[in-house]
Short mmCIF file of C-alpha atoms in Angstrom, two decimals:
data_model
loop_
_atom_site.label_atom_id
_atom_site.label_comp_id
_atom_site.label_asym_id
_atom_site.label_seq_id
_atom_site.Cartn_x
_atom_site.Cartn_y
_atom_site.Cartn_z
CA UNK A 1 -19.54 3.55 -34.25
CA UNK A 2 -19.55 4.56 -29.95
CA UNK A 3 -18.55 1.34 -27.95
CA UNK A 4 -21.08 -0.25 -26.58
CA UNK A 5 -20.38 1.37 -22.63
CA UNK A 6 -23.80 -0.48 -21.23
CA UNK A 7 -22.67 -1.19 -16.76
CA UNK A 8 -19.16 -0.36 -17.16
CA UNK A 9 -17.13 0.83 -14.30
CA UNK A 10 -15.55 4.33 -14.92
CA UNK A 11 -14.06 7.29 -12.57
CA UNK A 12 -13.76 10.99 -13.15
CA UNK A 13 -11.81 13.04 -10.74
CA UNK A 14 -13.46 16.95 -10.60
CA UNK A 15 -16.92 15.10 -11.31
CA UNK A 16 -18.97 17.49 -9.30
CA UNK A 17 -18.41 20.97 -12.16
CA UNK A 18 -17.10 21.92 -14.76
CA UNK A 19 -15.75 19.13 -17.74
CA UNK A 20 -15.73 16.84 -15.02
CA UNK A 21 -19.51 17.16 -14.42
CA UNK A 22 -20.60 16.78 -17.85
CA UNK A 23 -18.06 14.20 -18.58
CA UNK A 24 -19.74 12.33 -15.90
CA UNK A 25 -23.00 13.26 -17.44
CA UNK A 26 -21.95 11.72 -20.60
CA UNK A 27 -21.11 8.33 -19.36
CA UNK A 28 -23.97 7.62 -17.64
CA UNK A 29 -26.14 8.58 -20.34
CA UNK A 30 -23.90 5.50 -21.89
CA UNK A 31 -24.89 3.79 -19.32
CA UNK A 32 -21.78 3.26 -17.19
CA UNK A 33 -21.65 3.19 -13.16
CA UNK A 34 -20.03 6.08 -12.65
CA UNK A 35 -17.78 7.24 -9.74
CA UNK A 36 -17.04 10.83 -9.35
CA UNK A 37 -13.76 11.75 -7.41
CA UNK A 38 -13.84 15.19 -5.21
CA UNK A 39 -12.84 16.84 -1.74
CA UNK A 40 -16.39 18.40 -1.52
CA UNK A 41 -19.16 16.39 0.08
CA UNK A 42 -22.02 18.82 -0.26
CA UNK A 43 -21.04 20.00 -3.71
CA UNK A 44 -20.76 16.17 -5.00
CA UNK A 45 -23.88 15.19 -3.52
CA UNK A 46 -25.41 17.89 -5.72
CA UNK A 47 -23.78 17.01 -8.45
CA UNK A 48 -24.99 13.09 -8.01
CA UNK A 49 -28.35 13.82 -8.39
CA UNK A 50 -27.97 16.35 -10.32
CA UNK A 51 -25.89 13.81 -12.89
CA UNK A 52 -29.02 11.22 -11.48
CA UNK A 53 -31.73 13.09 -12.69
CA UNK A 54 -31.16 14.06 -15.87
CA UNK A 55 -29.09 11.03 -16.97
CA UNK A 56 -31.87 8.47 -15.48
CA UNK A 57 -29.33 5.98 -14.81
CA UNK A 58 -28.91 5.27 -11.06
CA UNK A 59 -25.43 4.04 -10.62
CA UNK A 60 -23.59 7.11 -9.31
CA UNK A 61 -21.77 7.58 -6.72
CA UNK A 62 -19.45 9.58 -5.17
CA UNK A 63 -16.02 8.54 -3.14
CA UNK A 64 -13.80 11.94 -1.70
CA UNK A 65 -10.67 12.70 -3.51
CA UNK A 66 -8.19 15.27 -2.17
CA UNK A 67 -5.96 15.23 -4.75
CA UNK A 68 -3.37 17.58 -2.48
CA UNK A 69 -3.28 14.32 -0.55
CA UNK A 70 -1.54 11.31 -0.96
CA UNK A 71 -3.23 9.52 1.89
CA UNK A 72 -6.45 10.75 1.01
CA UNK A 73 -5.79 9.28 -2.57
CA UNK A 74 -4.55 6.20 -0.79
CA UNK A 75 -7.83 6.30 1.12
CA UNK A 76 -9.75 6.68 -2.24
CA UNK A 77 -8.67 3.44 -4.22
CA UNK A 78 -8.87 1.68 -0.62
CA UNK A 79 -12.43 2.02 -1.00
CA UNK A 80 -12.93 1.81 -4.54
CA UNK A 81 -11.43 -1.36 -4.57
CA UNK A 82 -12.91 -2.76 -0.97
CA UNK A 83 -16.12 -2.39 -3.79
CA UNK A 84 -14.83 -5.62 -6.19
CA UNK A 85 -15.81 -3.82 -9.27
CA UNK A 86 -13.85 -3.32 -12.48
CA UNK A 87 -12.30 -0.43 -13.47
CA UNK A 88 -13.08 0.23 -17.08
CA UNK A 89 -12.18 4.18 -17.28
CA UNK A 90 -10.03 6.44 -15.64
CA UNK A 91 -10.66 10.08 -15.97
CA UNK A 92 -8.20 12.44 -14.67
CA UNK A 93 -10.15 15.49 -14.94
CA UNK A 94 -9.37 17.18 -12.08
CA UNK A 95 -7.03 20.34 -11.76
CA UNK A 96 -6.22 23.65 -9.92
CA UNK A 97 -4.99 26.78 -11.68
CA UNK A 98 -4.09 29.95 -9.99
CA UNK A 99 -4.30 28.80 -6.20
CA UNK A 100 -0.70 28.87 -4.30
CA UNK A 101 1.01 27.22 -1.80
CA UNK A 102 1.63 23.38 -1.16
CA UNK A 103 0.45 19.99 -0.59
CA UNK A 104 -0.52 17.70 2.58
CA UNK A 105 2.73 16.37 1.41
CA UNK A 106 4.83 19.87 0.87
CA UNK A 107 4.97 19.33 -2.51
CA UNK A 108 3.84 22.11 -4.87
CA UNK A 109 0.75 22.71 -4.94
CA UNK A 110 -1.02 23.10 -8.62
CA UNK A 111 2.07 20.53 -9.91
CA UNK A 112 1.16 18.26 -6.88
CA UNK A 113 -3.07 18.26 -7.28
CA UNK A 114 -2.78 17.95 -10.47
CA UNK A 115 -0.01 15.52 -11.62
CA UNK A 116 1.66 13.94 -8.72
CA UNK A 117 -1.78 13.01 -7.04
CA UNK A 118 -3.60 11.53 -10.72
CA UNK A 119 0.44 9.23 -10.86
CA UNK A 120 -0.42 8.04 -7.30
CA UNK A 121 -3.96 7.25 -8.24
CA UNK A 122 -3.52 6.10 -11.72
CA UNK A 123 -0.36 3.85 -10.12
CA UNK A 124 -2.73 2.12 -7.57
CA UNK A 125 -5.35 1.56 -9.98
CA UNK A 126 -3.79 -0.33 -12.98
CA UNK A 127 -3.47 -3.46 -11.47
CA UNK A 128 -6.90 -3.05 -11.52
CA UNK A 129 -7.60 -1.55 -14.72
CA UNK A 130 -5.61 -5.19 -16.42
CA UNK A 131 -7.57 -7.43 -15.10
CA UNK A 132 -11.07 -4.65 -16.19
CA UNK A 133 -9.29 -4.12 -19.87
CA UNK A 134 -10.16 -3.47 -22.14
CA UNK A 135 -9.78 -0.35 -20.33
CA UNK A 136 -8.78 3.08 -20.55
CA UNK A 137 -6.85 5.75 -19.28
CA UNK A 138 -8.00 9.48 -19.81
CA UNK A 139 -5.56 12.43 -19.14
CA UNK A 140 -7.03 15.99 -19.31
CA UNK A 141 -3.96 17.77 -20.28
CA UNK A 142 -4.25 21.20 -22.13
CA UNK A 143 -2.59 23.15 -25.10
CA UNK A 144 -0.36 25.37 -22.07
CA UNK A 145 2.04 21.83 -21.91
CA UNK A 146 3.41 22.34 -25.24
CA UNK A 147 4.83 25.74 -24.10
CA UNK A 148 7.67 24.48 -21.36
CA UNK A 149 10.72 23.00 -22.57
CA UNK A 150 12.30 21.65 -19.45
CA UNK A 151 11.02 20.85 -15.84
CA UNK A 152 12.68 23.21 -13.13
CA UNK A 153 12.30 19.92 -10.47
CA UNK A 154 13.62 22.66 -7.91
CA UNK A 155 10.02 24.62 -7.94
CA UNK A 156 8.27 21.55 -6.87
CA UNK A 157 9.48 21.03 -3.38
CA UNK A 158 8.60 23.88 -2.86
CA UNK A 159 5.20 26.51 -2.38
CA UNK A 160 3.67 28.07 -5.52
CA UNK A 161 6.33 30.85 -6.86
CA UNK A 162 5.10 34.12 -8.27
CA UNK A 163 4.75 32.13 -11.79
CA UNK A 164 2.29 30.02 -11.36
CA UNK A 165 1.23 30.14 -14.87
CA UNK A 166 4.97 27.92 -15.54
CA UNK A 167 3.75 25.54 -12.80
CA UNK A 168 0.38 25.04 -14.70
CA UNK A 169 1.86 24.55 -17.49
CA UNK A 170 4.47 21.91 -16.27
CA UNK A 171 2.26 20.17 -14.82
CA UNK A 172 0.23 19.52 -17.61
CA UNK A 173 3.10 18.77 -19.76
CA UNK A 174 4.43 16.24 -16.70
CA UNK A 175 1.01 13.89 -18.31
CA UNK A 176 2.01 13.96 -21.24
CA UNK A 177 4.82 12.75 -20.03
CA UNK A 178 3.38 10.50 -18.46
CA UNK A 179 1.07 8.90 -20.91
CA UNK A 180 4.22 8.83 -22.52
CA UNK A 181 6.00 6.25 -20.16
CA UNK A 182 2.38 4.41 -19.35
CA UNK A 183 1.81 3.95 -23.53
CA UNK A 184 5.53 2.19 -23.46
CA UNK A 185 4.62 0.30 -19.99
CA UNK A 186 0.76 -0.88 -21.25
CA UNK A 187 1.72 -1.90 -24.83
CA UNK A 188 0.17 -4.99 -24.90
CA UNK A 189 -2.51 -5.46 -21.76
CA UNK A 190 -5.36 -3.88 -23.58
CA UNK A 191 -5.21 -0.68 -21.47
CA UNK A 192 -4.82 2.39 -23.74
CA UNK A 193 -3.77 5.94 -22.08
CA UNK A 194 -4.56 9.02 -24.58
CA UNK A 195 -4.58 12.73 -23.34
CA UNK A 196 -7.11 15.55 -24.01
CA UNK A 197 -7.42 19.10 -24.31
CA UNK A 198 -10.62 20.42 -23.92
CA UNK A 199 -9.92 24.38 -24.97
CA UNK A 200 -10.69 27.21 -23.10
CA UNK A 201 -14.05 25.80 -20.66
CA UNK A 202 -16.64 28.20 -19.37
CA UNK A 203 -16.05 27.17 -15.39
CA UNK A 204 -15.13 28.07 -12.19
CA UNK A 205 -11.13 27.28 -12.55
CA UNK A 206 -10.79 31.00 -12.27
CA UNK A 207 -12.39 34.35 -12.41
CA UNK A 208 -11.17 34.48 -15.77
CA UNK A 209 -12.97 31.23 -16.80
CA UNK A 210 -15.85 32.41 -15.34
CA UNK A 211 -16.76 35.59 -17.28
CA UNK A 212 -15.35 34.04 -20.34
CA UNK A 213 -19.46 32.43 -21.42
CA UNK A 214 -20.76 36.77 -20.67
CA UNK A 215 -17.86 37.79 -22.60
CA UNK A 216 -18.39 35.21 -25.82
CA UNK A 217 -15.13 33.74 -24.99
CA UNK A 218 -14.43 30.01 -24.50
CA UNK A 219 -16.70 26.97 -24.79
CA UNK A 220 -18.96 25.56 -22.34
CA UNK A 221 -18.53 22.73 -19.97
CA UNK A 222 -20.33 20.26 -22.51
CA UNK A 223 -18.36 20.93 -25.46
CA UNK A 224 -15.47 20.98 -23.65
CA UNK A 225 -16.36 17.24 -22.52
CA UNK A 226 -16.64 16.28 -25.97
CA UNK A 227 -12.96 15.20 -26.25
CA UNK A 228 -13.14 13.18 -22.95
CA UNK A 229 -16.41 11.22 -24.25
CA UNK A 230 -14.99 10.67 -27.54
CA UNK A 231 -11.55 9.02 -26.07
CA UNK A 232 -14.09 6.84 -23.61
CA UNK A 233 -16.36 6.33 -26.64
CA UNK A 234 -14.84 5.85 -30.11
CA UNK A 235 -14.80 2.35 -31.11
CA UNK A 236 -11.47 3.67 -33.38
CA UNK A 237 -9.48 4.07 -30.21
CA UNK A 238 -9.51 0.72 -28.76
CA UNK A 239 -5.62 0.39 -30.04
CA UNK A 240 -5.08 3.56 -30.03
CA UNK A 241 -2.63 4.54 -27.03
CA UNK A 242 -0.25 8.12 -26.55
CA UNK A 243 -2.39 10.75 -29.12
CA UNK A 244 -3.21 14.27 -28.22
CA UNK A 245 -7.23 15.11 -28.65
CA UNK A 246 -8.11 18.48 -29.11
CA UNK A 247 -11.80 19.42 -28.73
CA UNK A 248 -12.57 19.05 -31.54
CA UNK A 249 -11.30 15.45 -31.27
CA UNK A 250 -8.77 16.20 -33.93
CA UNK A 251 -4.95 15.24 -33.76
CA UNK A 252 -2.52 17.55 -31.44
CA UNK A 253 1.56 17.50 -32.49
CA UNK A 254 3.34 17.04 -29.70
CA UNK A 255 6.23 18.37 -29.05
CA UNK A 256 9.92 16.46 -28.68
CA UNK A 257 10.12 17.37 -25.17
CA UNK A 258 6.66 15.48 -24.61
CA UNK A 259 7.37 12.47 -26.22
CA UNK A 260 11.30 12.68 -24.28
CA UNK A 261 11.25 8.42 -23.59
CA UNK A 262 14.37 9.45 -21.22
CA UNK A 263 12.68 12.20 -19.64
CA UNK A 264 9.48 10.57 -18.89
CA UNK A 265 11.55 7.62 -17.45
CA UNK A 266 12.84 10.50 -15.28
CA UNK A 267 9.65 12.03 -13.79
CA UNK A 268 7.83 8.05 -13.28
CA UNK A 269 11.03 7.35 -11.24
CA UNK A 270 10.55 10.37 -9.20
CA UNK A 271 7.19 10.15 -8.68
CA UNK A 272 7.77 6.85 -7.92
CA UNK A 273 9.60 7.72 -4.86
CA UNK A 274 8.22 10.98 -4.20
CA UNK A 275 5.03 9.28 -3.60
CA UNK A 276 5.68 6.36 -1.72
CA UNK A 277 5.80 4.19 -4.46
CA UNK A 278 8.31 1.81 -2.97
CA UNK A 279 8.44 -1.64 -1.03
CA UNK A 280 8.51 0.91 3.18
CA UNK A 281 6.45 -1.78 5.14
CA UNK A 282 9.62 -2.02 7.89
CA UNK A 283 8.83 -5.00 9.90
CA UNK A 284 12.21 -5.35 11.20
CA UNK A 285 13.89 -3.88 14.77
CA UNK A 286 16.99 -2.62 15.37
CA UNK A 287 18.54 -3.45 18.55
CA UNK A 288 20.65 0.25 18.88
CA UNK A 289 22.01 -1.10 22.47
CA UNK A 290 24.70 -2.58 20.20
CA UNK A 291 25.81 0.25 18.35
CA UNK A 292 28.86 3.16 20.36
CA UNK A 293 26.88 6.70 21.39
CA UNK A 294 23.07 5.05 20.66
CA UNK A 295 20.50 2.88 22.39
CA UNK A 296 17.01 2.02 22.10
CA UNK A 297 14.67 1.70 21.12
CA UNK A 298 12.66 2.54 24.15
CA UNK A 299 8.88 3.42 24.47
CA UNK A 300 6.96 6.04 25.79
CA UNK A 301 3.75 5.21 28.80
CA UNK A 302 2.10 7.38 26.47
CA UNK A 303 -0.07 4.49 23.97
CA UNK A 304 -0.57 5.34 20.07
CA UNK A 305 -3.72 6.81 20.30
CA UNK A 306 -2.45 9.34 22.56
CA UNK A 307 0.68 9.79 20.20
CA UNK A 308 -1.64 10.04 17.73
CA UNK A 309 -3.84 12.95 19.08
CA UNK A 310 -0.88 14.69 19.86
CA UNK A 311 0.50 14.14 16.82
CA UNK A 312 -3.03 15.54 15.05
CA UNK A 313 -2.45 19.10 16.98
CA UNK A 314 1.24 19.37 16.45
CA UNK A 315 0.17 19.86 12.15
CA UNK A 316 -2.79 21.23 12.91
CA UNK A 317 -2.15 24.10 15.80
CA UNK A 318 0.97 23.97 16.97
CA UNK A 319 3.47 24.20 13.91
CA UNK A 320 1.57 26.75 12.02
CA UNK A 321 0.45 29.00 14.32
CA UNK A 322 3.63 30.71 16.42
CA UNK A 323 3.65 31.94 19.94
CA UNK A 324 3.80 35.05 19.82
CA UNK A 325 4.05 36.61 22.79
CA UNK A 326 7.13 34.43 23.26
CA UNK A 327 8.93 35.72 19.77
CA UNK A 328 7.96 39.54 20.81
CA UNK A 329 9.63 39.61 23.72
CA UNK A 330 12.22 37.45 22.67
CA UNK A 331 13.27 39.29 20.04
CA UNK A 332 13.27 42.61 22.23
CA UNK A 333 15.46 41.36 24.39
CA UNK A 334 17.38 40.14 21.73
CA UNK A 335 17.65 44.30 20.72
CA UNK A 336 18.38 45.04 23.92
CA UNK A 337 21.11 42.52 24.05
CA UNK A 338 22.34 44.05 20.91
CA UNK A 339 21.93 40.32 19.70
CA UNK A 340 21.30 41.17 16.41
CA UNK A 341 22.15 38.11 15.11
CA UNK A 342 19.98 36.28 16.60
CA UNK A 343 17.10 39.25 15.80
CA UNK A 344 17.91 38.42 12.77
CA UNK A 345 17.80 34.49 12.90
CA UNK A 346 14.05 35.20 14.70
CA UNK A 347 12.54 37.42 12.11
CA UNK A 348 14.08 34.56 9.36
CA UNK A 349 12.00 32.27 11.20
CA UNK A 350 8.89 34.43 11.32
CA UNK A 351 9.10 35.09 7.65
CA UNK A 352 9.06 31.78 6.41
CA UNK A 353 6.64 30.57 9.30
CA UNK A 354 8.83 28.06 10.45
CA UNK A 355 8.43 27.72 14.65
CA UNK A 356 9.75 24.33 14.76
CA UNK A 357 12.29 24.90 18.19
CA UNK A 358 11.59 25.26 21.90
CA UNK A 359 7.60 24.24 22.26
CA UNK A 360 8.05 22.81 25.22
CA UNK A 361 6.59 25.24 27.75
CA UNK A 362 4.54 27.61 25.17
CA UNK A 363 2.45 24.07 24.52
CA UNK A 364 1.17 21.24 26.60
CA UNK A 365 0.95 18.45 24.35
CA UNK A 366 4.67 18.78 23.96
CA UNK A 367 4.97 18.98 27.24
CA UNK A 368 2.78 16.08 28.28
CA UNK A 369 5.37 14.02 26.09
CA UNK A 370 8.59 15.50 27.62
CA UNK A 371 6.87 14.42 31.57
CA UNK A 372 6.43 11.01 30.20
CA UNK A 373 7.20 8.60 32.97
CA UNK A 374 9.44 5.75 30.74
CA UNK A 375 11.39 8.60 29.38
CA UNK A 376 11.93 10.04 32.40
CA UNK A 377 12.84 7.29 33.89
CA UNK A 378 15.70 6.44 30.76
CA UNK A 379 17.07 9.63 30.69
CA UNK A 380 17.44 9.22 34.90
CA UNK A 381 19.43 6.36 33.98
CA UNK A 382 21.86 8.05 32.08
CA UNK A 383 22.24 12.13 33.98
CA UNK A 384 20.97 11.46 37.21
CA UNK A 385 18.05 12.25 39.48
CA UNK A 386 17.97 16.23 37.95
CA UNK A 387 17.40 16.85 33.93
CA UNK A 388 17.49 20.06 32.98
CA UNK A 389 15.53 20.22 28.88
CA UNK A 390 17.56 22.98 27.38
CA UNK A 391 16.40 22.72 23.98
CA UNK A 392 13.79 21.00 22.41
CA UNK A 393 12.96 20.62 18.62
CA UNK A 394 10.19 19.08 15.77
CA UNK A 395 11.16 17.82 13.03
CA UNK A 396 8.46 17.80 10.06
CA UNK A 397 10.47 16.12 6.95
CA UNK A 398 8.32 16.26 3.70
CA UNK A 399 8.22 14.23 0.78
CA UNK A 400 11.16 14.94 -1.69
CA UNK A 401 12.84 16.91 1.29
CA UNK A 402 16.49 15.96 3.39
CA UNK A 403 16.78 18.02 6.34
CA UNK A 404 20.13 17.69 6.98
CA UNK A 405 22.03 16.19 4.06
CA UNK A 406 25.50 16.89 5.93
CA UNK A 407 26.95 14.30 8.07
CA UNK A 408 27.47 15.77 11.33
CA UNK A 409 27.57 15.35 15.54
CA UNK A 410 25.00 17.13 17.60
CA UNK A 411 27.71 19.00 20.02
CA UNK A 412 27.42 22.59 21.01
CA UNK A 413 30.33 24.28 22.11
CA UNK A 414 29.60 27.41 21.66
CA UNK A 415 26.09 26.45 22.94
CA UNK A 416 26.91 24.64 26.12
CA UNK A 417 29.34 25.37 29.17
CA UNK A 418 30.72 23.56 32.35
CA UNK A 419 31.40 19.64 33.33
CA UNK A 420 28.65 17.15 32.89
CA UNK A 421 27.04 14.55 30.60
CA UNK A 422 24.58 15.38 28.00
CA UNK A 423 22.05 13.52 25.56
CA UNK A 424 19.80 13.54 22.61
CA UNK A 425 16.44 12.66 22.62
CA UNK A 426 14.79 11.47 19.19
CA UNK A 427 11.16 10.05 19.74
CA UNK A 428 9.16 9.46 16.88
CA UNK A 429 5.75 10.46 16.18
CA UNK A 430 5.14 9.25 12.95
CA UNK A 431 6.69 6.16 11.44
CA UNK A 432 10.70 6.44 11.44
CA UNK A 433 11.97 4.39 8.38
CA UNK A 434 14.83 4.04 6.54
CA UNK A 435 12.67 5.16 3.53
CA UNK A 436 12.29 9.11 5.41
CA UNK A 437 14.41 9.63 8.96
CA UNK A 438 17.85 9.47 10.00
CA UNK A 439 20.99 7.11 9.31
CA UNK A 440 23.87 6.67 11.35
CA UNK A 441 27.30 5.80 10.89
CA UNK A 442 28.38 2.71 13.84
CA UNK A 443 31.01 2.87 16.25
CA UNK A 444 32.46 6.78 14.95
CA UNK A 445 34.58 7.39 17.69
CA UNK A 446 36.07 11.46 18.08
CA UNK A 447 39.31 9.95 17.24
CA UNK A 448 37.81 8.71 14.02
CA UNK A 449 39.95 10.16 10.98
CA UNK A 450 37.28 13.14 9.60
CA UNK A 451 37.87 16.30 8.22
CA UNK A 452 35.65 18.55 8.76
CA UNK A 453 33.64 20.28 5.57
CA UNK A 454 32.18 22.90 7.22
CA UNK A 455 31.43 24.71 11.05
CA UNK A 456 27.80 26.34 12.14
CA UNK A 457 29.42 29.72 13.37
CA UNK A 458 26.23 29.92 15.46
CA UNK A 459 26.23 26.43 17.19
CA UNK A 460 29.67 25.33 16.79
CA UNK A 461 28.48 21.92 15.35
CA UNK A 462 31.12 20.65 13.26
CA UNK A 463 30.32 18.93 9.46
CA UNK A 464 32.47 15.95 8.05
CA UNK A 465 33.74 14.55 4.93
CA UNK A 466 32.70 11.05 4.51
CA UNK A 467 33.64 8.41 1.95
CA UNK A 468 31.22 7.03 -0.08
CA UNK A 469 32.97 3.62 1.50
CA UNK A 470 32.16 4.76 5.31
CA UNK A 471 29.16 5.85 4.47
CA UNK A 472 27.79 2.83 3.49
CA UNK A 473 28.14 0.89 6.56
CA UNK A 474 25.54 3.19 7.68
CA UNK A 475 22.63 1.56 9.51
CA UNK A 476 19.19 3.35 9.48
CA UNK A 477 17.03 4.46 12.42
CA UNK A 478 13.49 2.69 12.61
CA UNK A 479 11.04 3.76 14.79
CA UNK A 480 6.69 3.36 15.10
CA UNK A 481 5.23 6.09 17.04
CA UNK A 482 5.87 6.60 20.40
CA UNK A 483 9.33 4.63 19.93
CA UNK A 484 12.21 6.60 21.21
CA UNK A 485 16.28 6.64 20.93
CA UNK A 486 19.23 8.40 23.14
CA UNK A 487 21.98 9.15 21.68
CA UNK A 488 25.10 11.35 22.69
CA UNK A 489 27.26 13.80 20.63
CA UNK A 490 29.31 11.38 20.00
CA UNK A 491 26.94 10.09 17.39
CA UNK A 492 27.84 11.40 13.18
CA UNK A 493 23.98 11.40 11.89
CA UNK A 494 22.18 13.11 8.99
CA UNK A 495 18.62 12.78 7.55
CA UNK A 496 17.76 10.54 5.08
CA UNK A 497 15.81 12.08 1.74
CA UNK A 498 11.91 11.21 2.21
CA UNK A 499 11.19 9.00 -0.35
CA UNK A 500 8.18 7.17 1.37
CA UNK A 501 5.53 9.13 0.77
CA UNK A 502 5.10 10.91 3.67
CA UNK A 503 5.60 13.27 5.86
CA UNK A 504 7.38 12.31 9.03
CA UNK A 505 7.15 14.28 12.34
CA UNK A 506 9.43 13.65 15.29
CA UNK A 507 10.47 14.95 18.34
CA UNK A 508 14.33 16.18 19.75
CA UNK A 509 14.98 16.87 23.37
CA UNK A 510 17.96 17.81 24.23
CA UNK A 511 18.58 16.80 28.27
CA UNK A 512 21.61 17.59 30.08
CA UNK A 513 22.91 18.34 34.03
CA UNK A 514 22.23 21.09 36.05
CA UNK A 515 26.28 21.32 36.09
CA UNK A 516 26.39 22.02 32.48
CA UNK A 517 25.23 25.92 31.83
CA UNK A 518 23.62 27.20 28.42
CA UNK A 519 25.46 29.95 26.98
CA UNK A 520 23.31 32.74 25.72
CA UNK A 521 25.82 33.57 22.96
CA UNK A 522 24.32 32.39 19.39
CA UNK A 523 21.53 31.39 21.22
CA UNK A 524 18.57 31.36 18.52
CA UNK A 525 16.45 29.66 21.55
CA UNK A 526 13.31 32.36 22.74
CA UNK A 527 13.42 30.47 26.08
CA UNK A 528 15.31 29.30 29.33
CA UNK A 529 16.42 26.30 30.11
CA UNK A 530 13.69 24.38 32.14
CA UNK A 531 13.88 21.09 34.99
CA UNK A 532 11.95 18.13 34.24
CA UNK A 533 12.64 16.36 37.34
#
């Protein structure tokens, strides 16, 4: 006998098409208040109208959700929670199969969408599910989840590799492991979690799925939704958790890897870190004037709204679009002067689509920051009236990434010559905290007894061996958007692995006096120094 679902509140991700749409129809017919969650407003509007018409249930709504953006997941949860409704059924259905790229936060696109987005959604809604119990979480997985023998952690923080099928399988295995961990954590809470394999569905997920119905292959979305609706409606499963069901509602035996408690815990902990589900609210402020080699924090004259607009422009227009003319002319110059090493580095940057360096001349937005009155005033206090900007760098630190993990000083003996002072300015364009920024060893003088681990052959920068005991004394840099610190080449520092769940963007300016010469040898820059004031 089916459980009475009248007036129960449900969320179905990807409820605008395929299995998700048919699941939403089935739940609406059962009398549920259904929220479909997807990216496209136009598709969602059509889906809502269709579900209402077919089911005769007017309690069908749409809330925007892009699972490839952790910020979008948080916004979705905020919108839902603001409705002050219970949540009885969460169907994690949405997924992609063969798309390539990275998520907004820099994770592999298939895994980040199919698994990590759903992890964060589920995690943020757990308390709501507990308070609404009896409640159910349904994971739409796949029989391909049974194939992986391990989790290739290194591939999850990179752009999609050629073998997208492996990543799809891993994303579905991770949903099974999430089920294993949630089953353990939700014991005695009256919240159950069960995954389903809907079968080879005649959907639009790939061209082959779309053609399958014409070839007499696969199962219709209506039939594929049977297993999901079975888990949602069957009174037999009221207290059953951790079972994997196929399209015929028969239990599928889970392989050992999918029920590995240690692996499930490891995935859970990594997911918490990578999605920023730690206490990352930083209220403290640090006066860096108390430390040698660093000062601040200071605040730009630009207000938070201006900084926000500049940040949006950087992500949308500056980072993904190379300054083509400048790059081409610089490459020709390298070849003409037989600077083959610099030419090679430039080609590598073009191939990797990394154009973070030297954006002060080709970008009016960056130049606007460089000309900020309060910034210039602080620089002139240290360097004098004339300021030479010889290098500028945009640093984007994605979750689970660590930009420069080695302890180092920003000293460039192969790039600079002459007598004079230099200073480095680190400007926060998004929030910088101890979970995503950089840290330094306080009061570490140049005569500190540190051994050199490796030397950068292009800049001459030394990277140091630092003991764990010394590293324990490190101090994090904590800044709000629009704040900055200045530091000298005495400062020993490194970036931290980003566990904030958000992308961190900062701008570093290298400024010196006119008496210091910028050397051409081994210099990967493609722009000349410029006078700031």
